[in-house]
XYZ file of C-alpha atoms in Angstrom:
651
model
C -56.804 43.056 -78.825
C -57.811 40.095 -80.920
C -59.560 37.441 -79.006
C -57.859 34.443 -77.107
C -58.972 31.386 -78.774
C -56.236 29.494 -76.008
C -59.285 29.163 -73.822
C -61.489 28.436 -76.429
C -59.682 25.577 -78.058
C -61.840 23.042 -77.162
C -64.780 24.741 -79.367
C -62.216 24.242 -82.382
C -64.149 22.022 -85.332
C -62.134 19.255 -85.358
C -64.180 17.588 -87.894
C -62.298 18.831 -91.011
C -64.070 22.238 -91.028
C -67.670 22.963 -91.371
C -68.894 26.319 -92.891
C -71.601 26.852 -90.270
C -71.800 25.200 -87.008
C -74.901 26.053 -85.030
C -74.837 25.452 -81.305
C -78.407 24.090 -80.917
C -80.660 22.855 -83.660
C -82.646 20.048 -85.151
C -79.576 18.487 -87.112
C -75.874 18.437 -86.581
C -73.785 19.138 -90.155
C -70.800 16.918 -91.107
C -67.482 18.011 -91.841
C -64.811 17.959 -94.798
C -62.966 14.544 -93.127
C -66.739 13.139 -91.755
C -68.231 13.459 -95.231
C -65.943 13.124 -98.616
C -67.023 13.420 -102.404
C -65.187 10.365 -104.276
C -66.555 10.666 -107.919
C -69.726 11.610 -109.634
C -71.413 14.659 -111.129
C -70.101 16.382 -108.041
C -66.762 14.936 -107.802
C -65.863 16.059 -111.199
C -66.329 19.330 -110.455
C -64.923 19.293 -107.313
C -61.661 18.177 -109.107
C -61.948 21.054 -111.469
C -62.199 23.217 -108.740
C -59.496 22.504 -107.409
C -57.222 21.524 -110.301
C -58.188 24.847 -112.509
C -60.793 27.583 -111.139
C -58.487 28.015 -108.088
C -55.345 28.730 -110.221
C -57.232 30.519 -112.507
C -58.822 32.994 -110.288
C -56.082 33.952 -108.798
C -53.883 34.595 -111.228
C -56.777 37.128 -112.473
C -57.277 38.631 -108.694
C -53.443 39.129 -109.652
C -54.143 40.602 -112.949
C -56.402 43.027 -112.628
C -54.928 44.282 -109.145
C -56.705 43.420 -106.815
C -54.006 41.884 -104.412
C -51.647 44.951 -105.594
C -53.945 47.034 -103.856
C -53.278 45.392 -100.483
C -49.591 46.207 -101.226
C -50.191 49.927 -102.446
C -51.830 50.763 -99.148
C -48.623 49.681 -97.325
C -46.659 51.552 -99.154
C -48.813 54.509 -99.455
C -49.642 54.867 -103.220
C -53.625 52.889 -102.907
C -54.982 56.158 -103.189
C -53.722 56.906 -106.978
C -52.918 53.140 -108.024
C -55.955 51.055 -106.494
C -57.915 49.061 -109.084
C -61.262 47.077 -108.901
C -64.347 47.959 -107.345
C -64.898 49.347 -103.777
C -65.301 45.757 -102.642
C -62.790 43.766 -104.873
C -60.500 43.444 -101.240
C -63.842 40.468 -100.534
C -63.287 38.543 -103.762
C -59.525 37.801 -102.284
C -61.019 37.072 -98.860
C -63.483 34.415 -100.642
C -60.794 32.917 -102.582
C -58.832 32.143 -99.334
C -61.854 30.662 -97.739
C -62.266 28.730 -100.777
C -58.126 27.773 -100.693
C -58.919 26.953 -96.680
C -61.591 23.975 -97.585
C -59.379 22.716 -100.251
C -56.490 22.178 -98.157
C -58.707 20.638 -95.403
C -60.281 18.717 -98.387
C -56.915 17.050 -100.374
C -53.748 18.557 -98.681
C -53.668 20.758 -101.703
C -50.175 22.164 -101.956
C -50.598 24.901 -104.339
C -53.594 26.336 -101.906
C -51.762 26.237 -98.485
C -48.790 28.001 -100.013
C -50.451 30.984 -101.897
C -52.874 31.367 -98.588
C -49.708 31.776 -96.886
C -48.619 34.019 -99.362
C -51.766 36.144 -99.325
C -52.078 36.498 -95.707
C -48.499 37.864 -95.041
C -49.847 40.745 -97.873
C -53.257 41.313 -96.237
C -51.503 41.259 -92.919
C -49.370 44.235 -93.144
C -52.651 46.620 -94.568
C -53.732 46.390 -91.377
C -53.992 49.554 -89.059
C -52.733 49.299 -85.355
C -56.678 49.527 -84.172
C -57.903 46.842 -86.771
C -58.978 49.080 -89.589
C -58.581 47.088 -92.942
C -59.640 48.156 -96.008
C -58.301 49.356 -99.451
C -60.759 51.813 -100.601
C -61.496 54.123 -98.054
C -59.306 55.499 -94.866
C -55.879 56.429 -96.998
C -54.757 60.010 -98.398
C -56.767 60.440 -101.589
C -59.730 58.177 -100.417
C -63.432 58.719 -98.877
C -63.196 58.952 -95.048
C -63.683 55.529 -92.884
C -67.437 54.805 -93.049
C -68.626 57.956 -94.832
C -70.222 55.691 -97.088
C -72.128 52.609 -95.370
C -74.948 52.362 -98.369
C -72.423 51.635 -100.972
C -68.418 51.558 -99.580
C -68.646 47.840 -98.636
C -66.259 48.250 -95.407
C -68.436 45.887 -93.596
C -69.141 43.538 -96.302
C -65.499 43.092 -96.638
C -64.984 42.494 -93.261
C -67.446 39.984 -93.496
C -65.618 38.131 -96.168
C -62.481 38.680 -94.145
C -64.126 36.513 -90.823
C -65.461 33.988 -92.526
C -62.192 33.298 -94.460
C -60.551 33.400 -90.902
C -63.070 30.942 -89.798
C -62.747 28.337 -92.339
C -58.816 28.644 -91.326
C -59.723 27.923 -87.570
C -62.111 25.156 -88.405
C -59.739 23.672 -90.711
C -56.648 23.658 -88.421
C -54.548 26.051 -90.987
C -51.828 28.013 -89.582
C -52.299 31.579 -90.606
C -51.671 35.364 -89.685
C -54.953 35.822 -91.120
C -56.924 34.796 -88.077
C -55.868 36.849 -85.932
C -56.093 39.796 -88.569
C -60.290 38.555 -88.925
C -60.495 38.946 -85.030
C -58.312 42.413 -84.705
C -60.892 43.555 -87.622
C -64.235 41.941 -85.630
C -63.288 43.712 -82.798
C -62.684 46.635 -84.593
C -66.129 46.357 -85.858
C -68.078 45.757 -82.356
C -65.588 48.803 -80.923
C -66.741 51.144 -83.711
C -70.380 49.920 -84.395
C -71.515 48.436 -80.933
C -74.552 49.735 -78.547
C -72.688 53.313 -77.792
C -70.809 53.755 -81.329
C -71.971 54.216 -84.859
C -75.174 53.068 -85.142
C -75.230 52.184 -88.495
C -74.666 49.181 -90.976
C -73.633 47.704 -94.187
C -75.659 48.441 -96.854
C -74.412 44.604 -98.181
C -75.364 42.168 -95.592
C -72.500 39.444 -94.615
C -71.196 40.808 -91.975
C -74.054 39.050 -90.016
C -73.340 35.595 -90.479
C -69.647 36.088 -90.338
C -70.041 37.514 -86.658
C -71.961 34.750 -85.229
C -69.494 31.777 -86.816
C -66.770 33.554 -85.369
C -68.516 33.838 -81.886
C -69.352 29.954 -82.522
C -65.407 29.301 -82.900
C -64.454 31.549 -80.041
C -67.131 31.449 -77.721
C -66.673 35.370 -77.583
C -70.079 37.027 -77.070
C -69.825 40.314 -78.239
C -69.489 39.100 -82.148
C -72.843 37.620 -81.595
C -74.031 40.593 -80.043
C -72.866 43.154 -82.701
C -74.755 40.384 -84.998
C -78.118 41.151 -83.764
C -77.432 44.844 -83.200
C -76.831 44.978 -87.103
C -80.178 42.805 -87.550
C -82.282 44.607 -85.445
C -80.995 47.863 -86.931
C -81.698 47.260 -90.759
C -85.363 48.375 -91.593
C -85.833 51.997 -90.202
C -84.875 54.032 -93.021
C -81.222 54.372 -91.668
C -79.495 54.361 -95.259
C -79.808 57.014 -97.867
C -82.989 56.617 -99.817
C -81.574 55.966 -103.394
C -83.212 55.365 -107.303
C -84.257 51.913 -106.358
C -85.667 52.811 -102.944
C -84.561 51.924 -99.517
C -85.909 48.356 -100.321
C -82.721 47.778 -102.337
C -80.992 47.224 -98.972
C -83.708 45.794 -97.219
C -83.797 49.350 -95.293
C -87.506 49.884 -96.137
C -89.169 47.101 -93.451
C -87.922 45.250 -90.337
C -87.115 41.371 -91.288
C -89.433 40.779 -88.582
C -92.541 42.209 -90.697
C -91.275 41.857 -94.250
C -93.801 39.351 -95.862
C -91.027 38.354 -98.762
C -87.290 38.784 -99.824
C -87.362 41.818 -101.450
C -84.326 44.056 -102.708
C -81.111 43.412 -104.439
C -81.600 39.330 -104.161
C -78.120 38.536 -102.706
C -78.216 41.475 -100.113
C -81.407 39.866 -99.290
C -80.460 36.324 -98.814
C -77.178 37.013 -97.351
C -79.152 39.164 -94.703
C -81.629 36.050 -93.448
C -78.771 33.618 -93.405
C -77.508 35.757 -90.775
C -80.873 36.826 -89.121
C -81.301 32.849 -89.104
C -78.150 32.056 -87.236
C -78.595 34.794 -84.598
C -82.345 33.335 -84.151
C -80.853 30.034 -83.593
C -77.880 31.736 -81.223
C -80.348 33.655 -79.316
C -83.662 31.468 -79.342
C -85.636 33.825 -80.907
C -88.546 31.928 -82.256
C -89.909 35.056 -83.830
C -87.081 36.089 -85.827
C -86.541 32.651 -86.964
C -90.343 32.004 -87.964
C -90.449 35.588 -89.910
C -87.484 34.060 -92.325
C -88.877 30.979 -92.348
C -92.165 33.112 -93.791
C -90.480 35.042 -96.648
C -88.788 31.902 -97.738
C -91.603 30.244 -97.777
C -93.297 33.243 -99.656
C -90.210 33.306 -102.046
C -90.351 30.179 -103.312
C -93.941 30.429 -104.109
C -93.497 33.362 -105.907
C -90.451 34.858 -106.375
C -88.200 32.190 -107.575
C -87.672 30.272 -110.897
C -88.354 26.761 -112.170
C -84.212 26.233 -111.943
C -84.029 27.655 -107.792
C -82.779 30.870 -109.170
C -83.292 34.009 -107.773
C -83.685 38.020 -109.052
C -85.741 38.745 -111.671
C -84.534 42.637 -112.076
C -81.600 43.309 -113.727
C -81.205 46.844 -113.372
C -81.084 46.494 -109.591
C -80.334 42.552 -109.429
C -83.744 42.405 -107.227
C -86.420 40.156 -106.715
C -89.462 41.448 -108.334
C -93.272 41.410 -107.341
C -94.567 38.422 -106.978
C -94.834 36.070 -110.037
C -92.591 38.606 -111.725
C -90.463 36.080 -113.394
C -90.082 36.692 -117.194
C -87.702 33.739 -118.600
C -85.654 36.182 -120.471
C -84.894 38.867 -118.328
C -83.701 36.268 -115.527
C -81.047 37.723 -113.451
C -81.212 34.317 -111.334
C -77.238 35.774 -110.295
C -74.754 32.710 -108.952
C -73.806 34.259 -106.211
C -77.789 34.781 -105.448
C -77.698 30.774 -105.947
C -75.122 30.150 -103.387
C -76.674 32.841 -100.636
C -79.783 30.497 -101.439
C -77.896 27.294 -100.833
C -76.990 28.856 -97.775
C -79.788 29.735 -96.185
C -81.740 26.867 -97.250
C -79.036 25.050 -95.380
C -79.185 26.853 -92.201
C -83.127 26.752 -91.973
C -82.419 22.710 -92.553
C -79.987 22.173 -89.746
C -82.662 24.749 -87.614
C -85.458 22.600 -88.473
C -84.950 19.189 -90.293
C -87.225 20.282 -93.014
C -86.264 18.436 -96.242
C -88.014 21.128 -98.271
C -84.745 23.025 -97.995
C -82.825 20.488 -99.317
C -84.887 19.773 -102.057
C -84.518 23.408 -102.856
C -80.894 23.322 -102.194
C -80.664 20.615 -104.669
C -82.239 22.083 -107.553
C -80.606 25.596 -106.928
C -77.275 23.296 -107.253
C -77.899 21.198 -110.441
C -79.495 24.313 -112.243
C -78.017 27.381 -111.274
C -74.218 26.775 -109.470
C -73.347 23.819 -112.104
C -74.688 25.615 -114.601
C -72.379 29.097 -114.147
C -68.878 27.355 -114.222
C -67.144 26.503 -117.917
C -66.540 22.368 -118.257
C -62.587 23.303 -117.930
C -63.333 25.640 -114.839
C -61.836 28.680 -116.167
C -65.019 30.764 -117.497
C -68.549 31.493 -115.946
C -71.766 32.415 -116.287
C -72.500 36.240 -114.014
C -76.057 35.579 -114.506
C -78.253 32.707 -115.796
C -81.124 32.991 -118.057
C -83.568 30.808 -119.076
C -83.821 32.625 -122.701
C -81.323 33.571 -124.869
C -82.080 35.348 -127.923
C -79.159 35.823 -129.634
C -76.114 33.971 -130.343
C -73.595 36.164 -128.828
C -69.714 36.502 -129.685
C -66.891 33.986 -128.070
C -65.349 36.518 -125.196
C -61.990 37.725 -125.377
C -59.726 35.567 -122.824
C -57.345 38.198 -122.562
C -59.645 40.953 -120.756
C -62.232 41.032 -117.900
C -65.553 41.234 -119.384
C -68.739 43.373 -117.553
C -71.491 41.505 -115.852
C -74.725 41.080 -116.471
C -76.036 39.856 -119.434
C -73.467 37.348 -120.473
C -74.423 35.456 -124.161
C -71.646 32.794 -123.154
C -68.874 32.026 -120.168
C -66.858 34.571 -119.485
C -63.718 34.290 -117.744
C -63.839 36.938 -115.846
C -65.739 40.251 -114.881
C -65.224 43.474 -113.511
C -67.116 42.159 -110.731
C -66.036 38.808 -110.133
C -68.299 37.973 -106.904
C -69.179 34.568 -108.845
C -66.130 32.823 -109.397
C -65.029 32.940 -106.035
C -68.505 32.226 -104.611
C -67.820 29.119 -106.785
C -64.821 28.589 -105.209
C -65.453 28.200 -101.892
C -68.853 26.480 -102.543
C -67.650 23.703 -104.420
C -64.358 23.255 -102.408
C -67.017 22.750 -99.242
C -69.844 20.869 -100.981
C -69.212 17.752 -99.342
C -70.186 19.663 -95.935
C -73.816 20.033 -97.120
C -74.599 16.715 -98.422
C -74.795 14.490 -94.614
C -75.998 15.046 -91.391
C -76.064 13.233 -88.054
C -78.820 13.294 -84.572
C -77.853 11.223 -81.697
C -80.134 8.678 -83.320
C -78.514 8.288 -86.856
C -77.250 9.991 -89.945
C -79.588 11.805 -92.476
C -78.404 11.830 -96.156
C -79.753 15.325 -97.794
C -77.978 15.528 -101.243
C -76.901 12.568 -103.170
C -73.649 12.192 -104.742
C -71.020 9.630 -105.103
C -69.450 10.217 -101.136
C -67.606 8.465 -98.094
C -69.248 9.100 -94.514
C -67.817 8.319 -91.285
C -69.055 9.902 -87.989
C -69.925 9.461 -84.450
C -73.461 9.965 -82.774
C -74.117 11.532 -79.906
C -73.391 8.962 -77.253
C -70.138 8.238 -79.513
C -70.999 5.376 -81.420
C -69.391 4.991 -85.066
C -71.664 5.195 -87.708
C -70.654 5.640 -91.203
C -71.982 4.414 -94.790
C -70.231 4.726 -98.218
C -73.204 6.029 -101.084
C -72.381 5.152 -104.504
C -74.773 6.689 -107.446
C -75.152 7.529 -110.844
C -77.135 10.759 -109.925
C -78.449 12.905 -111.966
C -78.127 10.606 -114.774
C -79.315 7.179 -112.933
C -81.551 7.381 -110.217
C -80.538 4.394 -108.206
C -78.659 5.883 -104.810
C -77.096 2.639 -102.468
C -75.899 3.469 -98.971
C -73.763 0.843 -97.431
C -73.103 0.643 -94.186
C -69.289 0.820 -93.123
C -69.401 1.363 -89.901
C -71.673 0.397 -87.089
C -72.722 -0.908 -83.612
C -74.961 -3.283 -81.870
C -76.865 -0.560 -81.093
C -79.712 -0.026 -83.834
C -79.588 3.418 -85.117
C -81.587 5.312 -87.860
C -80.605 6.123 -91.347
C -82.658 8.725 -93.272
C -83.210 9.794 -96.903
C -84.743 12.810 -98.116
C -87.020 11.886 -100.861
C -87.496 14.740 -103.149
C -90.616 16.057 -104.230
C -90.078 15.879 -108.234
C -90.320 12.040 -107.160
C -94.137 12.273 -106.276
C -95.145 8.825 -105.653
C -92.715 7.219 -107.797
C -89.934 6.967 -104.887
C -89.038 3.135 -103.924
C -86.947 2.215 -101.014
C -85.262 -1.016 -100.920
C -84.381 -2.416 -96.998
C -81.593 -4.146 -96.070
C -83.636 -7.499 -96.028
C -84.523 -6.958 -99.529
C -88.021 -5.405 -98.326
C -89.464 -2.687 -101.225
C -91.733 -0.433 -100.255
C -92.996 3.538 -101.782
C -91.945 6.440 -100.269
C -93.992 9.716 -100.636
C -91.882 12.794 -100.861
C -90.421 13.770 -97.727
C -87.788 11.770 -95.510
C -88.294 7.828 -95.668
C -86.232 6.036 -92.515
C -84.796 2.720 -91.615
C -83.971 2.121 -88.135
C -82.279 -1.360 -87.112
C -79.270 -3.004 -85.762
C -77.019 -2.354 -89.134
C -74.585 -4.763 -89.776
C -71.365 -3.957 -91.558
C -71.819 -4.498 -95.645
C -76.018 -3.787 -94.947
C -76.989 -1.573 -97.980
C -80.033 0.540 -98.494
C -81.478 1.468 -101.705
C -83.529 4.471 -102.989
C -84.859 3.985 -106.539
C -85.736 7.736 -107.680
C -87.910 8.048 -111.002
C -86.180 9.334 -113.369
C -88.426 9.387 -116.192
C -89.179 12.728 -117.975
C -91.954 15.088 -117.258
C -93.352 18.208 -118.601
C -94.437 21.392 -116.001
C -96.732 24.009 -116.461
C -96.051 27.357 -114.788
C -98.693 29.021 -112.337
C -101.055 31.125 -114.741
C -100.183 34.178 -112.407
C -96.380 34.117 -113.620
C -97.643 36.287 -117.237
C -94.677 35.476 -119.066
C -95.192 31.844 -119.175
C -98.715 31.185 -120.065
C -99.132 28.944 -123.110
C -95.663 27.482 -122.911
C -94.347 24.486 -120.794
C -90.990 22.760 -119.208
C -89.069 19.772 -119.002
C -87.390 18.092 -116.169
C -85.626 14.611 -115.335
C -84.800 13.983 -111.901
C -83.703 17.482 -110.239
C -82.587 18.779 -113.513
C -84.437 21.285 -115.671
C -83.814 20.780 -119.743
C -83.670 23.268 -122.367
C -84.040 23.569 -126.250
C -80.749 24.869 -127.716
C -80.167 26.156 -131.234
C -77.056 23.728 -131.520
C -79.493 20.960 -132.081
C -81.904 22.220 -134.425
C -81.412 22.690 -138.337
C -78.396 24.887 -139.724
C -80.175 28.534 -139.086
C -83.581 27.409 -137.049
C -83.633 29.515 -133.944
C -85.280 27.967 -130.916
C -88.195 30.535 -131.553
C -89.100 28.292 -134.175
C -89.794 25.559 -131.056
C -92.872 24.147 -130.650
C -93.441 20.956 -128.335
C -97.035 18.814 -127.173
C -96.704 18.194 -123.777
C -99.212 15.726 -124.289
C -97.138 13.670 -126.348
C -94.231 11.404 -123.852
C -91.028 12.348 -123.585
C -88.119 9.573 -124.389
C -84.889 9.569 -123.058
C -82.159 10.455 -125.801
C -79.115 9.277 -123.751
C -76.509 11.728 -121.808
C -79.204 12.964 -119.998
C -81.395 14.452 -123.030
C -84.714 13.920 -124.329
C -86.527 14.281 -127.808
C -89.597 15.539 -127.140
C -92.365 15.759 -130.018
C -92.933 19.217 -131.436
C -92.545 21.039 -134.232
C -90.342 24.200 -135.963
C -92.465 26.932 -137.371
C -92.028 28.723 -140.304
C -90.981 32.270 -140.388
C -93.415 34.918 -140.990
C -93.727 36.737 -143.913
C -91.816 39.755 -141.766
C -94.604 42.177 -142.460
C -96.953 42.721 -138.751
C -96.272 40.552 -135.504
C -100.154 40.140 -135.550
C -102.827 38.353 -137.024
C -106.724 37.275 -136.232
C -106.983 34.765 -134.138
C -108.709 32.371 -136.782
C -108.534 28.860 -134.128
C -105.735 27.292 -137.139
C -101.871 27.269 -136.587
C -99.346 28.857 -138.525
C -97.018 26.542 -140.909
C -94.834 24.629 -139.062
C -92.983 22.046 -139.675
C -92.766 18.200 -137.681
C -89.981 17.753 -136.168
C -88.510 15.866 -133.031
C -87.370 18.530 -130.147
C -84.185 17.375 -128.045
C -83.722 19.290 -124.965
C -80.635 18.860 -122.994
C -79.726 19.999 -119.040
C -79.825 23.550 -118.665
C -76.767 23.284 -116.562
C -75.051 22.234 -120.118
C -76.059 24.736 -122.611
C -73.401 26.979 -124.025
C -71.214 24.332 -123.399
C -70.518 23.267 -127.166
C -70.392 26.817 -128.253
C -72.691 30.164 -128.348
C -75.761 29.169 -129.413
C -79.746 30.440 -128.421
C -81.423 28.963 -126.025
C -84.899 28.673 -123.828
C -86.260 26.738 -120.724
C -89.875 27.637 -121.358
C -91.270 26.371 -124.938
C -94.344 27.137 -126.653
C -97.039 24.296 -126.322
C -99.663 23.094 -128.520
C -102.492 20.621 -128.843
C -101.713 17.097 -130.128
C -102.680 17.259 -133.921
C -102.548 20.996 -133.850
C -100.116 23.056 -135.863
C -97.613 19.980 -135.737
């Protein structure tokens, strides 16, 4: 029997929904009616999410089959007809989640009705003891669980909860919830201390358990949480091509020194070892992810937050392993990141995560979704070669290597990972203490709250950001009682960072978290100045792949050189740049930087003495735009990393 929430109602998140809601921790996170996105670089795409990519995926889920499937195993036919992958049943599951925060967000009509619509489907694939799945269990199909490394039951079910969570938190009516807890308790009955003691060889089913013990105060979903934790790591699952490592099989997470494995598996995996640390209070579980992410983003992670560097296993590689153009950097490895990152923030207060959380945002989630919403990017590279062909809009495309947006794949993870994230966003930008509110992510946004004795606090933040670095809080709500309102100061910013007081003090603020406590008035504004002038970046000599060339940033966003604006047929091979030389802002968020196109080769051998002159080249000014724009005005070649030369030196 699914469990009684009637009980439990109290520990319903009456906030507007929240995506994680830790019981204990360093920082309390907003929800979808305490925090809203009004405008901006983020508002934008909020609306587009809504207005378009919701639509759009769906009617593909539709297309290709994958809700058919839910309807083939009631009527007994799933195991001839069934289409997709093993785990295309948790790309519908995301899609509702993403449909539930929405509806909590704007009302949206079209997303209440076709979750209602989707549920009374999923509903009736359900078996009497909580079973759920399309691909295994039926006449003509594998066995239940005869295939934990690669059948996806779990990871499905994972999917499943947390969509049935983000209807609980938001107040949604739906059949779903009580199929997510008939299938979580199908879970802990089948896989608990005396069942089957193995796991999902894709983590998700971790996190999902210990949200749905947060919203229902049962215990045993936490507990089958930290059995599935503690279990991972012994050489349970097959050994396969890529090693046990793939699934994070190879090494307890208390010992491994890094993320290693497929990167999403990975992440996915110490989200959910972090919120059963923070359930449980274990310190030591919580420190050893705190350890590989640390570890990670020293030397496993690229200059725009993304994340994999293998593509034939979508894995992190060795350390400094990160070759430009064989980036898998995969969205959905973006979002796991975002949400981890967030968890260890709420755990800790650390504004590191945020400022990683930020730049995995601008450069890797903004960057995968079409400007109409309706195509994507599987994986993001920081090189592209070759100009590749428009993709057909009338067919699913494969994965991987994608030369432009596609709009959609035969494993369409992404777009619904998109979904949900950017239907939610607003829940990661805000937090609150019993001494104030703490602004983490800057974006055009209304916040209204309570602390923890119940005082009102609240503050409207209007910005420009990324494109103007000025970010004004006022305050909208208040009491006589001072409080504290923080900013996270990111660390691009160096010592460039000015913060403007109320009473028109200015002072610099070092990267970090700068603070103003005081007895706010009503109409009292606070204002961060961020520099937003352009730099260049060198990468650490270890990472082999980039030695000799350098980067651009403004703000949080990472720039690129794209073939679109150099001379009919110049490839951006041809780029050269002198990071010595400034960079000057271009408008629309570009840059010309000075640098050079060299001339082609005579075609004949790659190589030549080293002689201390150049090659020909030819001056010319280098305009690099945000990476989270390229492809954007058609297919086109592209690179983050550009070769770098001496001022007066073959320019």
């Amino acid at each position: 029997m699914p469990a009684d929430l009637t009980a439990d109602a109290g520990t319903r998140d009456d906030s507007g929904g929240r995506p994680v809601v830790p019981s204990t921790g360093r920082l309390r996170p907003l929800g979808l009616r305490e925090v809203r996105i009004t405008g901006g670089f983020w508002g934008r795409r909020q609306t587009v999410n809504a207005s378009a990519t919701l639509e759009h995926n769906l009617g593909w889920e539709r297309r290709v089959g994958w809700i058919d499937n839910f309807a083939a195993t009631v009527e007994g036919r799933v195991g001839s007809d069934r289409r997709g992958r093993e785990f295309s049943d948790s790309d519908v599951y995301k899609l509702i989640e993403g449909m539930a925060w929405e509806v909590a967000r704007t009302g949206d009509t079209f997303a209440a009705e076709s979750i209602a619509e989707l549920s009374k489907v999923i509903e009736r694939a359900q078996e009497s003891d909580g079973y759920l799945s399309t691909a295994f269990g039926h006449p003509g199909q594998g066995a239940r669980y005869s295939d934990l490394e690669w059948g996806h039951e779990l990871y499905c079910y994972g999917h499943l909860i947390q969509a049935g969570v983000a209807l609980l938190r938001t107040g949604i009516d739906s059949p779903l919830t009580d199929v997510a807890l008939r299938a979580a308790d199908h879970v802990c009955a089948t896989f608990g201390p005396d069942g089957n003691q193995g796991f999902c060889g894709h983590p998700v089913i971790e996190m999902a358990l210990v949200e749905l013990y947060r919203v229902t105060g049962e215990r045993r979903y936490l507990d089958q949480a930290r059995l599935f934790v503690d279990r991972r790591g012994h050489g349970t699952l097959a050994d396969i091509e890529f090693g046990r490592a793939y699934f994070q099989d190879d090494v307890p997470i208390r010992e491994a020194d890094a993320f290693h494995g497929h990167a999403v598996r990975a992440l996915y995996l110490a989200a959910g070892a972090v919120d059963v640390a923070v359930e449980t209070g274990d310190d030591e579980l919580l420190a050893a992810v705190v350890r590989q992410w640390e570890a990670t983003v020293a030397r496993r992670t690229y200059i725009t937050g993304g994340m994999g560097s293998r593509h034939m296993d979508e894995a992190f590689g060795e350390d400094f392993f990160l070759p430009p153009d064989r980036a898998y950097s995969e969205t959905c490895a973006a979002v796991a990141s975002v949400m981890l990152a967030w968890r260890l923030l709420l755990a800790t207060g650390d504004p590191r995560y945020a400022d990683l959380a930020e730049r995995t945002l601008f450069n890797v989630i903004a960057t995968s979704p079409a400007d109409d919403g309706r195509s994507f990017f599987y994986v993001n590279t920081l090189h592209r070669r070759q100009v590749g062909p428009l993709p057909a809009t009338d067919r699913h495309h494969p994965r991987a290597e994608s030369a432009v947006r596609a709009p959609w794949f035969d494993v369409s993870c992404c777009p619904n990972n998109l979904a949900r994230t950017f239907a939610s966003l607003a829940a990661y930008l805000v937090t609150a203490d019993d001494d104030g509110l703490q602004v983490h992510q800057y974006a055009d946004a209304d916040v209204s709250t309570r602390l923890g004795d119940g005082r009102p606090a609240g503050v409207a933040m209007r910005t420009g950001y990324p494109a103007d670095g000025a970010v004004v809080l006022r305050v909208t709500e208040t009491s006589e009682v001072p409080w504290t309102l923080s900013v996270r100061v990111p660390a691009w910013a160096g010592d460039g960072a000015v913060l403007v007081e109320p009473d028109g003090t200015r002072r610099r603020v070092g990267p970090g978290v700068a603070t103003v406590t005081a007895a706010f008035a009503v109409g009292d504004e606070l204002r961060l100045e961020l520099p937003l002038e352009p730099r260049w970046v060198r990468a650490d000599p270890r990472i082999d792949a980039l030695r000799g060339t350098v980067a651009a940033e403004r703000g949080p966003l990472v720039l690129c050189a794209e073939s679109t604006d150099l001379p009919a047929g110049r490839d951006v091979a041809a780029v050269r740049v002198d990071p010595a030389a400034p960079l000057a802002p271009d408008g629309d968020g570009s840059v010309l930087a000075v640098g050079a196109l060299a001339d082609d080769g005579d075609g004949t051998w790659p190589y030549a003495p080293d002689s201390g002159a150049g090659g020909g080249t030819t001056p010319a000014p280098i305009r690099l735009v945000p990476y989270h724009s390229w492809a954007s005005r058609g297919p086109s070649t592209m690179r983050v990393w550009l070769p770098a030369v001496e001022s007066g030196r073959d320019l």
